[in-house]
Every structure is written in C-alpha cells, then in structure tokens.
Coordinates of C-alpha atoms and ligand atoms in Angstrom, one line a residue:
X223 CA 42.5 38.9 56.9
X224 CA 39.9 36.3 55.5
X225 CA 36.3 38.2 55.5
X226 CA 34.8 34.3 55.7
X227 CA 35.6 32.0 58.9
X228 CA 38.8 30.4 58.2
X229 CA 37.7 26.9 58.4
X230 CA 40.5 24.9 58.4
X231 CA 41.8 26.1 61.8
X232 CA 38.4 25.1 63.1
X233 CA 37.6 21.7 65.4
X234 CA 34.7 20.1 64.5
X235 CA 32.5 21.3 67.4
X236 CA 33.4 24.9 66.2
X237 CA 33.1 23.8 62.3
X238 CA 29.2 23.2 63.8
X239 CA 28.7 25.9 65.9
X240 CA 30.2 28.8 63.8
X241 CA 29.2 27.8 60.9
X242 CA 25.6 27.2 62.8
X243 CA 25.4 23.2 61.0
X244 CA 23.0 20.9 62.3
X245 CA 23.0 18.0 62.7
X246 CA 26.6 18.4 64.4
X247 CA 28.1 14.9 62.9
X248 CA 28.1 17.3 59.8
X249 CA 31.0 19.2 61.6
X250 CA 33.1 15.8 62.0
X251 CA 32.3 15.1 57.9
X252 CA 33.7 18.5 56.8
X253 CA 36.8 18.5 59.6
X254 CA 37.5 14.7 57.8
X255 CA 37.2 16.5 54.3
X256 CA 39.6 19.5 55.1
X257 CA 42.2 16.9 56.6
X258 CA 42.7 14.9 53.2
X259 CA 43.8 19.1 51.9
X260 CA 40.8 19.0 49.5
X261 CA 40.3 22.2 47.0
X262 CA 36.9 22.9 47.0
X263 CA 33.6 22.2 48.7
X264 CA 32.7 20.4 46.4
X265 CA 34.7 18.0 47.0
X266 CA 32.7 16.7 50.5
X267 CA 30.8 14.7 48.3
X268 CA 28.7 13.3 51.5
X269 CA 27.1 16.7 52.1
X270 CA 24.0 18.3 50.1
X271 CA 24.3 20.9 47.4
X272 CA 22.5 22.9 49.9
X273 CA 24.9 22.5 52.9
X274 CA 28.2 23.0 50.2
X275 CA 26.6 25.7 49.4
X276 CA 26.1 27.4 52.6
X277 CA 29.6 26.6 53.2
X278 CA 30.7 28.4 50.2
X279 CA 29.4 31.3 51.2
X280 CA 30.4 31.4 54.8
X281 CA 33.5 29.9 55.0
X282 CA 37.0 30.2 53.5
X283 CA 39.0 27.2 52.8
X284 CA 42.0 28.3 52.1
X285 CA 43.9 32.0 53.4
X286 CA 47.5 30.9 52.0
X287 CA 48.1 30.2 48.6
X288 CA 51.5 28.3 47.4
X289 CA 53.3 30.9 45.4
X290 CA 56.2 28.9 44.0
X291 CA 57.6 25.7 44.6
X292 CA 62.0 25.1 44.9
X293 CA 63.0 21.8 44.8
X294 CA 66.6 21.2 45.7
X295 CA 68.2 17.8 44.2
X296 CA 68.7 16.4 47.8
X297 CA 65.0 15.7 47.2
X298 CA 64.5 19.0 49.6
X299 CA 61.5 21.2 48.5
X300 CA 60.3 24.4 49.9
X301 CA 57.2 26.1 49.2
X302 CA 56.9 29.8 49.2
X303 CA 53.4 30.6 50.5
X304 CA 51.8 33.9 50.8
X305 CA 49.4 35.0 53.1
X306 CA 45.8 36.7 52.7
X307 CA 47.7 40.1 53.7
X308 CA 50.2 39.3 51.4
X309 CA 52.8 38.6 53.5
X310 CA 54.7 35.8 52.9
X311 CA 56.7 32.5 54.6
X312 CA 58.3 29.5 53.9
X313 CA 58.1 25.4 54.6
X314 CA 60.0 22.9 53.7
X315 CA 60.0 19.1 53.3
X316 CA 63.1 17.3 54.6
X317 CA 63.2 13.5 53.4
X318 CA 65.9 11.2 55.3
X319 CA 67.9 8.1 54.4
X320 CA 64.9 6.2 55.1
X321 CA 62.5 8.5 52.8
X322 CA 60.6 9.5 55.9
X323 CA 59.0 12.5 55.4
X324 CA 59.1 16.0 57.8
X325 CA 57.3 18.9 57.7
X326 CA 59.4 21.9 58.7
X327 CA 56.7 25.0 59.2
X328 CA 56.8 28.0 60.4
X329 CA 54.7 29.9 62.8
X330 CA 55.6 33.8 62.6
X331 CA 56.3 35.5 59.5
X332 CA 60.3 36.7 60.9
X333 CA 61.1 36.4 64.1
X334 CA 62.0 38.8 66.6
X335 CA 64.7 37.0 68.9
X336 CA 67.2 38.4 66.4
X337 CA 69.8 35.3 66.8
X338 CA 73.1 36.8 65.1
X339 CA 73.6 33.4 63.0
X340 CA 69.9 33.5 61.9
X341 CA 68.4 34.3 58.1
X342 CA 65.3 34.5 60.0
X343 CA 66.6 36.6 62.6
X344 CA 67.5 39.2 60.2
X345 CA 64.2 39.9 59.0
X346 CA 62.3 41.3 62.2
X347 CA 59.0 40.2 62.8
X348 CA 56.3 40.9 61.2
X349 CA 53.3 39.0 63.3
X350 CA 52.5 35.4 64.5
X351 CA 50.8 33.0 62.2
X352 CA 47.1 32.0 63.1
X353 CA 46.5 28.4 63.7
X354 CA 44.9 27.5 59.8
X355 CA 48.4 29.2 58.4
X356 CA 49.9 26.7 60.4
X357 CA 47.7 23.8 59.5
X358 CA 47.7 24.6 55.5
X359 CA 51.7 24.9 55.5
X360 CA 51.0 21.1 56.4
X361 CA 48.4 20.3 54.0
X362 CA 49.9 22.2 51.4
X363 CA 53.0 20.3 51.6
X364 CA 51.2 17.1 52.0
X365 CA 49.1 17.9 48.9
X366 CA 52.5 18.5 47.1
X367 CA 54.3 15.7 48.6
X368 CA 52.6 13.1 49.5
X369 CA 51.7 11.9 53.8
X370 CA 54.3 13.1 55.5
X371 CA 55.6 11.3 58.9
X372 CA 56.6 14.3 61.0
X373 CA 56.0 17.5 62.0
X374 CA 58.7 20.1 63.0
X375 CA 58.6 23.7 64.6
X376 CA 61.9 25.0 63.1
X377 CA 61.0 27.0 60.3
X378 CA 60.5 30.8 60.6
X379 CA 59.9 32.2 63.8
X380 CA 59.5 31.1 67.7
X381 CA 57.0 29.2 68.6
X382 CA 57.2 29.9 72.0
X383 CA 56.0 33.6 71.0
X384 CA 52.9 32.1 69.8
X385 CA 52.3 29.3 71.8
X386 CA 48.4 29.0 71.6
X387 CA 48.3 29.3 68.4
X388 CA 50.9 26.6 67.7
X389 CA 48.5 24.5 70.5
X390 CA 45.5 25.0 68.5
X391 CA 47.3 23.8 65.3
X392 CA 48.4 20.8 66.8
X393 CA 45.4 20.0 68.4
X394 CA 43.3 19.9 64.8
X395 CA 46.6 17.9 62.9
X396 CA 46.3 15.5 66.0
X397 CA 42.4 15.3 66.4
X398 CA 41.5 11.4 65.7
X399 CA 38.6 12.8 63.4
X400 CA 40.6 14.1 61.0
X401 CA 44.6 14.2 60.2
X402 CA 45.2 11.8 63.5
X403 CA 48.9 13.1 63.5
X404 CA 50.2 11.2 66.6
X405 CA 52.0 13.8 69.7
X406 CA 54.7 11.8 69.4
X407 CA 55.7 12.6 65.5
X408 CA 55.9 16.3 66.3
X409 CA 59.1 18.6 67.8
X410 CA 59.0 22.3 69.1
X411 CA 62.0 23.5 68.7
X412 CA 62.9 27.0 70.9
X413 CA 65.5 29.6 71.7
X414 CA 65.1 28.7 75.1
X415 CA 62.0 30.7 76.2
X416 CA 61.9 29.1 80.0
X417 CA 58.4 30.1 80.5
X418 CA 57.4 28.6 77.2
X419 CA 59.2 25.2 78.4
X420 CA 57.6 24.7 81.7
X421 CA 54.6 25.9 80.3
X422 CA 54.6 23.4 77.6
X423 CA 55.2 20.3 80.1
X424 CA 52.5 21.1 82.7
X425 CA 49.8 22.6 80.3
X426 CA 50.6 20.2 76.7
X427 CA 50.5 18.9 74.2
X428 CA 53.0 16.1 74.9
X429 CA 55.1 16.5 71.9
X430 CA 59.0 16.5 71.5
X431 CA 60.8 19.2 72.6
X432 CA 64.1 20.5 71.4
X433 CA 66.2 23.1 72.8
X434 CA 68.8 25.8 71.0
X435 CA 71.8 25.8 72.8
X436 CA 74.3 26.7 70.5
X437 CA 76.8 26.8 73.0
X438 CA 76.8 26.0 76.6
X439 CA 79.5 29.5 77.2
X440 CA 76.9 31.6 79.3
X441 CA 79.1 35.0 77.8
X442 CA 78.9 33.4 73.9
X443 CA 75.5 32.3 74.2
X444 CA 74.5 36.1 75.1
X445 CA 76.3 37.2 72.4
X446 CA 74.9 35.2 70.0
X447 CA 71.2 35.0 71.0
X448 CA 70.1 37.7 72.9
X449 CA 67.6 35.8 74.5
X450 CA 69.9 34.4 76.6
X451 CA 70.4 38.0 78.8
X452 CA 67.3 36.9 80.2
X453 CA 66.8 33.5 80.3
X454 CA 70.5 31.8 81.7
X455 CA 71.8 28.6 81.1
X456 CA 71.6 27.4 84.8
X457 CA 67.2 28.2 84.8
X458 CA 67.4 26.3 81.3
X459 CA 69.0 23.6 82.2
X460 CA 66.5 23.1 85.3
X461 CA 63.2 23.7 82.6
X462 CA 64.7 21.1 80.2
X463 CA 65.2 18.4 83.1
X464 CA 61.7 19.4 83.9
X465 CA 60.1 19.0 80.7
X466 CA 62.0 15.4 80.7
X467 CA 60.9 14.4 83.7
X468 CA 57.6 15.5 83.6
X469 CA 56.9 13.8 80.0
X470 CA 59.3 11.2 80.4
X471 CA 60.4 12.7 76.8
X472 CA 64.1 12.9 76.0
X473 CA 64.6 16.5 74.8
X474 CA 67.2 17.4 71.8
X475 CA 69.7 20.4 72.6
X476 CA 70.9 22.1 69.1
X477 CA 73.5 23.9 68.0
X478 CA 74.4 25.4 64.8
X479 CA 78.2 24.7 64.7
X480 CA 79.8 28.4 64.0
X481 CA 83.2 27.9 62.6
X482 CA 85.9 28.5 65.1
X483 CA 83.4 30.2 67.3
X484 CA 81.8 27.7 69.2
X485 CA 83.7 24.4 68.3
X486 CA 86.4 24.5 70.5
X487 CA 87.2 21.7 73.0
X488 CA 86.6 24.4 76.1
X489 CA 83.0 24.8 74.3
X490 CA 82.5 21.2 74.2
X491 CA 83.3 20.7 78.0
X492 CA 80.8 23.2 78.2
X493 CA 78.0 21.3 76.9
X494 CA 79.0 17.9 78.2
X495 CA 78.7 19.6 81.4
X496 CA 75.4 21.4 80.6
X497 CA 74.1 17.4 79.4
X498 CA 75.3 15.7 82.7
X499 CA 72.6 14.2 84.2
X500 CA 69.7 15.7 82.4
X501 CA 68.1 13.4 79.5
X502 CA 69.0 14.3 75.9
X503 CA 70.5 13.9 73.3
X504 CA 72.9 16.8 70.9
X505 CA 72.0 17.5 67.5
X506 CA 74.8 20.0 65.8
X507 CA 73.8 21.4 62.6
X508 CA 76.7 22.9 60.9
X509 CA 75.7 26.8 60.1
X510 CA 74.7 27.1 56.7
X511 CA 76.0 30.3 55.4
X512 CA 73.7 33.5 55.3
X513 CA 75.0 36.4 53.4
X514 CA 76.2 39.6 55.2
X515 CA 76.9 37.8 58.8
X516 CA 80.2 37.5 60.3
X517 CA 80.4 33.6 60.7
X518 CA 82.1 30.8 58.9
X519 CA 81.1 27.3 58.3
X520 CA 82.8 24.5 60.5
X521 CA 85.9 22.3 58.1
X522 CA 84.7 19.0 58.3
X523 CA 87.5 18.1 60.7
X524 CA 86.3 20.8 63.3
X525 CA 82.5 19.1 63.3
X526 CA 84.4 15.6 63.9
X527 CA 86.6 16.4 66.4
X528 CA 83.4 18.2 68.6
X529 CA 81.1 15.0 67.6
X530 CA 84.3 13.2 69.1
X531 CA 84.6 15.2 72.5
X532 CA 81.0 15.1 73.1
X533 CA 80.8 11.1 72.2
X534 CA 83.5 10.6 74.2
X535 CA 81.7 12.0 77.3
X536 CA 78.9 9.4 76.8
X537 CA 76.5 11.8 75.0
X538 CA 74.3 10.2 72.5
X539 CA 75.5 13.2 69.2
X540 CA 74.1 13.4 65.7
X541 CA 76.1 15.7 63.6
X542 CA 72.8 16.8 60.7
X543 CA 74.0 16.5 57.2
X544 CA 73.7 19.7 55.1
X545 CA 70.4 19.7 53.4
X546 CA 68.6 22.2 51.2
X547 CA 71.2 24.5 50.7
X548 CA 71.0 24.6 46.8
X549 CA 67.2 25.9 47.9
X550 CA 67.9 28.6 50.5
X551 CA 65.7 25.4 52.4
X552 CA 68.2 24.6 54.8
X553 CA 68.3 25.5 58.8
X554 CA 68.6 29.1 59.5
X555 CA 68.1 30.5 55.6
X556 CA 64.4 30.7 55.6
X557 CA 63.2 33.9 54.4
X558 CA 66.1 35.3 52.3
X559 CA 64.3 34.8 48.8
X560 CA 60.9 35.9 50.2
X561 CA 62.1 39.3 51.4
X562 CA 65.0 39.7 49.0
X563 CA 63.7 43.4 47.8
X564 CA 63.6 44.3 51.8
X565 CA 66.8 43.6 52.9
X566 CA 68.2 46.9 52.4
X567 CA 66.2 47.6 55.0
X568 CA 66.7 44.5 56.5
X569 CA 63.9 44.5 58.5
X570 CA 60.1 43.3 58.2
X571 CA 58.9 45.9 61.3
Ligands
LIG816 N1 63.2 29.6 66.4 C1 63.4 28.3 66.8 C2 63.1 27.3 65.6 C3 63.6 27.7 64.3 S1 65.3 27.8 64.0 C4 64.7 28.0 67.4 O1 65.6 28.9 67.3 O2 64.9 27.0 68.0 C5 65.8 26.1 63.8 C6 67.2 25.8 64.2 O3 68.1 26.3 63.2 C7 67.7 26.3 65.5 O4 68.3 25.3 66.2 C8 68.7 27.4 65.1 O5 69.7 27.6 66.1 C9 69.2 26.8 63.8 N2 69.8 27.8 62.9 C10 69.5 29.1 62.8 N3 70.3 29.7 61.8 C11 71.1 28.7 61.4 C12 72.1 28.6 60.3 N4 72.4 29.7 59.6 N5 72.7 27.5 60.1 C13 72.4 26.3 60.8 N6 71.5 26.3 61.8 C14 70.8 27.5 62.1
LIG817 FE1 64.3 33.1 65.6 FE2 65.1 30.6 65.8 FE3 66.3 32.2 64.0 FE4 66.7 32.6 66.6 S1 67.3 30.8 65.4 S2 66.2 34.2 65.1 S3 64.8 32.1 67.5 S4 64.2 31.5 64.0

C-alpha cells in the first residue's frame, strides 16, 4: 500500500480537503495537472514551491509503475505494470482501421469467475484494483501512446466485482476539470453479473454496456462460465433489456467463438433467439488460444458461416479481427507473461 494519499484517485474537493489545501481552487489546479499524466510535482508550475512541496511530502503520485512495454506489429501494445505490493497486471492499447485509440484496463489483478476459455480465469484472484490503479493504467498508456479515444473494461478481471471502485475511476477520467473523458466513449464489459447490470442502469454512470454471452445454450453456458449456475440466461436477458431501456443505450452481447463448441447453427438459433426483441448488437471474438485448455480456434469458414446465420436473422454482427496475439495482448490472454513462474500452481490465491 502507498504510506502517502494516493492522489491521482482523488476529486478535486478531496485533493483539498485531504490534503488540507486552501484556497480550494488549488484542488481543481492539481486534479488539471494529474490529468495531463505529469511525473512530478514539479511540474504544476502554477502552484508555489511551498504548496509542491507540501504535496511532496503528503501525497503520492504515482502507486504503479510501467515495468515493460510489448508492442505487437498490429500496432498493439501492452504495458506490464506492477503494483506498490508488487503484484502485477496488464493494459493494452488496441488502435482500429481508423487509428482510433482504446484503452483496455483492467480492474482486478486475476479474476475469480474462473471462465474455462479465460487466461485470466486461470490465475485466481488476487484483489480488486483501487480506483488510482485504474486511472494510471489510463494515463500511463496515454503518456506512452498518445490521447486515447476510448476506454474499455475488458482487461483482467470483473468489474462487476468491484463496481465502486470502477465508479470512482470513471467519475475522475470523466470529471470536466480534468481528463473530461465523455460517458459515452467508455464500455463495461461483464460475465453477466445481474445485480451488477441493474445496478449499473439505475445507480450510473451512463456508460456502454456489454454483455458475455458466449453462447445462448443455458447447459454450455454453465459449463463454460460458472457464473451462469447462478445468474440464467432468461434473468439476463430481462437486465440487458433493462439497462437498454433504461439508458436508451444499445448493449453489445460477446462471445468468444470456441471452435466446434459453440459455433454450431443450433448455437446460433440460440442467440438469435436470445437477441429478439431486446436492443443490441453481437460482437464474436474468435478465441485466442491459451495454453493448457481444451479449446480450439474457430476455421475461418466456421466464424463466416455463424456471422452468416446470425446476419441472416437481422442482427447487426461484427466478427473482431485477431489482434495482439504476437503480444499475449489479445482478448482472454492477459496475465500469462506476468504470472508465468506461478502457473504451476496456477493460481494467484
Ligand atoms: N471479465 C469481463 C471483461 C474481461 S474479458 C468479461 O468477461 O466480460 C473480455 C472478453 O474476452 C470477454 O467477452 C471474454 O468472454 C473474452 N475472452 C476471454 N477469454 C478469451 C479468449 N481466450 N479468446 C477470446 N476471447 C476471450
Ligand atoms: Fe474473468 Fe472475464 Fe476471464 Fe471470465 S472472461 S475469467 S469474467 S476476465
């Protein structure tokens, strides 16, 4: 743990009041600094030597530390970043055909929903991220990368297990006084925690939501993510029309594509059926390969011919194209290189 205040996942009016600064506009000034992913406080060249100072010795500006850099030639790049405890996760910037920029971070170091097709999953969990490890995965990558357009929730870990602190983070990349992220540019993606979903649409932030599907085959879907055994297709399908109605947001069901597994035309009556009449649109993501599980990756003909059923059925499909693999960056691989010397043991807990 950080023995100073952690001061980037601070608002301003808390920047002021734990940090006891006076006049309080000072807090706005050093919230402004921190989102342009300065180094040092001497940087906030608008503040006195005296106030830098104090800050120096109170606060911390930094608890993670970028720890090595992989760059993959699809222009992915991950950054390894370890923790003030020494634990360690990963974040990754994905760049599209348009060179628009996304932040995939994580919020737990592991996770424990223990999805059989996961990297991630593999690992255990160790604990939830607090909200400045979330905020410096961002600025980190910014300060590597350049401004980056989006934020995504789909690197280690469920954010649904962490939800406040996943709040808090978004609520200081959003704040107009500093980053001025807008809602709209950001996308939890979840396992399917129902409580999380409903949650999320009554209580905030309005943000994109995507949904882990994986298959709409209630038997599969157990066997594949455990979670499912207690939250069942029929309650998720009522939180996701929910969280669309209530936002007026169109929410994105996933699925990593498992070759001959969940690709079948049975499997993709399944999920047109799951769709009908609730607003969203199907993003597959063929399953990168993770070493030691039992899965295949799709042929390129099996992805077409499920893009094809699905299209067919009037669902709006995008089939993701297979990015950062070179890196251990892509969906589903994250953690592999930071726990290498563990995975005997497999686990993180
Ligand atoms: N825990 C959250 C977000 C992180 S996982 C969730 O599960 O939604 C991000 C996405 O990667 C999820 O849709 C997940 O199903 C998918 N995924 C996991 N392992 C994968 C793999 N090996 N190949 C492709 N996608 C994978
Ligand atoms: Fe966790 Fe998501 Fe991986 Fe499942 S797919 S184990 S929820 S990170």
């Amino acid at each position: 743990m950080c023995k100073k205040i952690s001061i980037t996942g601070l608002l301003p009016e808390e920047i002021s009041s734990q940090l006891d600064i006076k006049p309080s506009f000072r807090g706005v000034q050093i919230f402004e600094w921190l989102s342009k992913g300065i180094d040092s406080f001497d940087e906030m060249t608008n503040l006195s030597q005296a106030l830098r100072q104090q800050l120096s010795e109170k606060a911390q500006l930094r608890c993670c530390k970028v720890s090595k850099i992989l760059e993959d030639s699809d222009g992915t790049v991950k950054l390894q970043i370890t923790l003030d405890d020494s634990l360690a996760v990963e974040t990754v910037l994905l760049k599209d055909r348009e060179n628009r920029k996304t932040a995939c971070v994580s919020c737990q170091v592991g996770c424990a929903m223990n999805c059989a097709f996961c990297q991630t999953g593999k690992l255990g969990i160790a604990r939830s991220l607090r909200p400045e490890e979330i905020v410096e995965q961002f600025f980190l990558l910014e300060k590597h990368s350049g401004p980056l357009d989006n934020i995504v929730f789909m690197g280690m870990g469920e954010p649904m297990m962490n939800l406040e602190n996943v709040r808090k983070a978004i609520a200081i990349l959003t704040d107009k006084r500093g980053r001025n992220l807008s809602e709209r540019r950001i996308t939890l993606s979840t396992s399917g925690v129902i409580k999380g979903i409903y949650d999320l649409a009554d209580n905030g932030p309005l943000i994109r939501l995507a949904v882990s599907l994986t298959t709409a085959d209630e038997k599969l879907r157990e066997n594949l993510m455990p979670i499912a055994k207690t939250n069942p297709l029929a309650e998720l399908r009522n939180a996701i029309d929910y969280y669309a109605k209530k936002t007026g947001r169109r929410v994105t069901l996933e699925a990593a594509l498992l070759g001959n597994t969940n690709t079948s035309e049975q499997s993709a009556k399944n999920m047109i059926n799951f769709a009908r009449g609730i607003d969203v649109n199907v993003n597959l993501i063929p399953w990168n390969p993770v070493e030691g599980l039992p899965f295949k990756e799709p042929s390129n003909n099996e992805c077409r011919r499920f893009v094809e059923w699905l299209e067919k059925a009037g669902l709006n499909v995008t089939l993701r194209t297979r990015r950062g693999r070179e890196i251990g960056g892509a969906c589903g691989q994250l953690g592999k290189t930071l726990y290498k010397k563990n995975s005997d043991s497999k686990k993180l807990s």
